[in-house]
Each structure stands twice: as structure tokens, then as C-alpha cells.
mmCIF file of C-alpha atoms in Angstrom:
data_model
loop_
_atom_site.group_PDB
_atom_site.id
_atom_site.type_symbol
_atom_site.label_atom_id
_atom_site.label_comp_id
_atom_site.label_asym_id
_atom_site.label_seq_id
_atom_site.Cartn_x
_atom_site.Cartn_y
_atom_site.Cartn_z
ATOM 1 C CA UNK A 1 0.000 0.000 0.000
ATOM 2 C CA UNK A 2 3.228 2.399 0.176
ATOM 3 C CA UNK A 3 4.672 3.946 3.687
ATOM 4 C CA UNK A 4 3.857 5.504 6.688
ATOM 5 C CA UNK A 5 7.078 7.441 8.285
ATOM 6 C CA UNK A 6 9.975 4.457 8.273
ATOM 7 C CA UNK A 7 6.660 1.795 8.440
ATOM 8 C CA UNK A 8 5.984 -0.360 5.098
ATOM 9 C CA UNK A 9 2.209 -0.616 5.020
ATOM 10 C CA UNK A 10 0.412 -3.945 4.263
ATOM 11 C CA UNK A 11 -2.778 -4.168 4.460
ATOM 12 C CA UNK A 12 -6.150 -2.847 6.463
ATOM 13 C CA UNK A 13 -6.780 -4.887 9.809
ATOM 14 C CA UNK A 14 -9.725 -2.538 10.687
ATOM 15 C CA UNK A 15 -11.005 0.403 10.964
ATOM 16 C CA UNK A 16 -13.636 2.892 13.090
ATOM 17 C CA UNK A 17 -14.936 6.227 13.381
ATOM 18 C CA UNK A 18 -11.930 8.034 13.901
ATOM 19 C CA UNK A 19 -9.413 5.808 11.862
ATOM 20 C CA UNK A 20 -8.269 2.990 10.620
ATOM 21 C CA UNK A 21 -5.760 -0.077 11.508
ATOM 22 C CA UNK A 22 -2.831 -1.195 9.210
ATOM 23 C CA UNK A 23 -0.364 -4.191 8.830
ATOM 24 C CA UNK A 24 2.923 -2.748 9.066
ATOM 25 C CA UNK A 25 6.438 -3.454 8.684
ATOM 26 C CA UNK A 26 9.250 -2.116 10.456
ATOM 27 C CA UNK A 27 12.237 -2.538 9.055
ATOM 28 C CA UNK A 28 14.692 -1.059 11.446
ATOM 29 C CA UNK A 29 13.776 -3.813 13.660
ATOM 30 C CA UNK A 30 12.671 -6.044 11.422
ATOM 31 C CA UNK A 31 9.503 -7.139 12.503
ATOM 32 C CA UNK A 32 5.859 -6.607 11.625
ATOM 33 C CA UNK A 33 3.661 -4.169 13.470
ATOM 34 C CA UNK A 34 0.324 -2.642 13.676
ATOM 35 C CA UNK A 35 -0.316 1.048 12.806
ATOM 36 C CA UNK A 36 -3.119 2.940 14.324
ATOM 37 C CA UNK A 37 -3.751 5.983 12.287
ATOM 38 C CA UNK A 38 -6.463 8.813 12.317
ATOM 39 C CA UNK A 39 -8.427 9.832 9.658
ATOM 40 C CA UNK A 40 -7.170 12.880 7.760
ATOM 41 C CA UNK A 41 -10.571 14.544 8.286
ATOM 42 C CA UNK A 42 -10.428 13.707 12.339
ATOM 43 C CA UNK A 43 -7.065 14.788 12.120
ATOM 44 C CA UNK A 44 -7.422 18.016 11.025
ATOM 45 C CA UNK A 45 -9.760 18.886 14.674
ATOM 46 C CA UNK A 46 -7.347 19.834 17.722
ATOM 47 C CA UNK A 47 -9.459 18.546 20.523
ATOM 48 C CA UNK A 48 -9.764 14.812 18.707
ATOM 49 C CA UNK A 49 -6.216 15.178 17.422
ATOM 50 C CA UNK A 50 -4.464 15.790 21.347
ATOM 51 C CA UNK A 51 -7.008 12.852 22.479
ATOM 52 C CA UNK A 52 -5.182 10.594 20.254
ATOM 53 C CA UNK A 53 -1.844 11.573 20.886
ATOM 54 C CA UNK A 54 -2.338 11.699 24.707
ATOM 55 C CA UNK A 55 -3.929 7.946 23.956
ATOM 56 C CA UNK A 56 -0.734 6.590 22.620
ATOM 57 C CA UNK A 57 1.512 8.792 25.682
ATOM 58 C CA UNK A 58 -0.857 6.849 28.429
ATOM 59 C CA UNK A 59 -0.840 3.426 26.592
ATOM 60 C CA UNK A 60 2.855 3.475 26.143
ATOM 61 C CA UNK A 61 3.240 4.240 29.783
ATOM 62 C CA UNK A 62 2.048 0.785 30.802
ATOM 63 C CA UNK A 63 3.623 -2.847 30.664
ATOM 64 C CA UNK A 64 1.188 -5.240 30.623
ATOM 65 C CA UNK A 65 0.251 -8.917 28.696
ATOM 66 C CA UNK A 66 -3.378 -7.603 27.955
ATOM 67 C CA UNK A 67 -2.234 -4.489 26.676
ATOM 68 C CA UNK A 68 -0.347 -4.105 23.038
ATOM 69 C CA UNK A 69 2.856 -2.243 23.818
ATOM 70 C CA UNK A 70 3.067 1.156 21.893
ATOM 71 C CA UNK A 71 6.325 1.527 20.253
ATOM 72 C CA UNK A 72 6.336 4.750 18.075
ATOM 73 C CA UNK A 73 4.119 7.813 18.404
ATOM 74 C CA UNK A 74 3.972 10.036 15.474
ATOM 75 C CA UNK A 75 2.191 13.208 15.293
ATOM 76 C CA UNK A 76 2.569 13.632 11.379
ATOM 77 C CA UNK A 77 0.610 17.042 10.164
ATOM 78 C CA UNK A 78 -1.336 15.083 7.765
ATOM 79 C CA UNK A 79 -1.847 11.332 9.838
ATOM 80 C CA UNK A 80 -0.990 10.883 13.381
ATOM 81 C CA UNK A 81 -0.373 7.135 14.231
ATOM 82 C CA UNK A 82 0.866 5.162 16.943
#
């Protein structure tokens, strides 16, 4: 599907109301990952835009086997994604 930042996209795993899931590779580490990505159109409103970002700051802040680790957060100006 092209590229994200350094991610090679893959292929849709889902998506919602405010964006959409992607199949990822990362290959600086070499492994595959999972790219959650806002809409353009969400994007472009500040309060849904921060509640993303601040999303990604609180998941990444916890260790746990239930939840999926974050390891990138990228506030692009077109598509932020974690």
C-alpha cells in the first residue's frame, strides 16, 4: 500500500470512526507491526487530534500482557499514528 514514516504498510486490519488499523512493517527492527492511524478529516480537529496523541503517551506508559505495547508515536501534520 506504500509507507507511513519508516513503516511499510500492508494491508487494512480494521477500521472505526476516527481511523483505521494497518499491517505494518518495520524494518529497522525487522519485525511486523500494527499502525493505528487517524483519519485525515479527524485529524485536522485539535481537541480529537491531542485525544489521540495523549492515547498513545498513556498506553505506552504501561507494561502489561493484555495491553499491546506502543512503540512509536507520530504526530505527522497530515496522519498521526501510533
Amino acid at each position: 500500500l506504500g509507507r507511513l514514516g519508516r513503516y511499510v504498510v500492508r494491508r487494512v486490519l480494521g477500521h472505526g470512526g476516527m481511523g483505521v488499523v494497518f499491517a505494518a512493517d518495520d524494518p529497522h527492527l525487522g519485525r511486523p507491526v500494527a499502525l493505528k492511524c487517524m483519519l485525515p478529516e479527524v485529524a485536522k480537529r485539535p481537541v480529537s487530534r491531542g485525544r489521540f496523541l495523549r492515547e498513545g503517551r498513556a498506553a505506552a506508559g504501561i507494561a502489561s500482557d493484555h495491553i499491546v505495547p506502543i512503540f512509536d508515536i507520530c504526530d505527522d501534520p497530515a496522519v498521526p499514528f501510533l
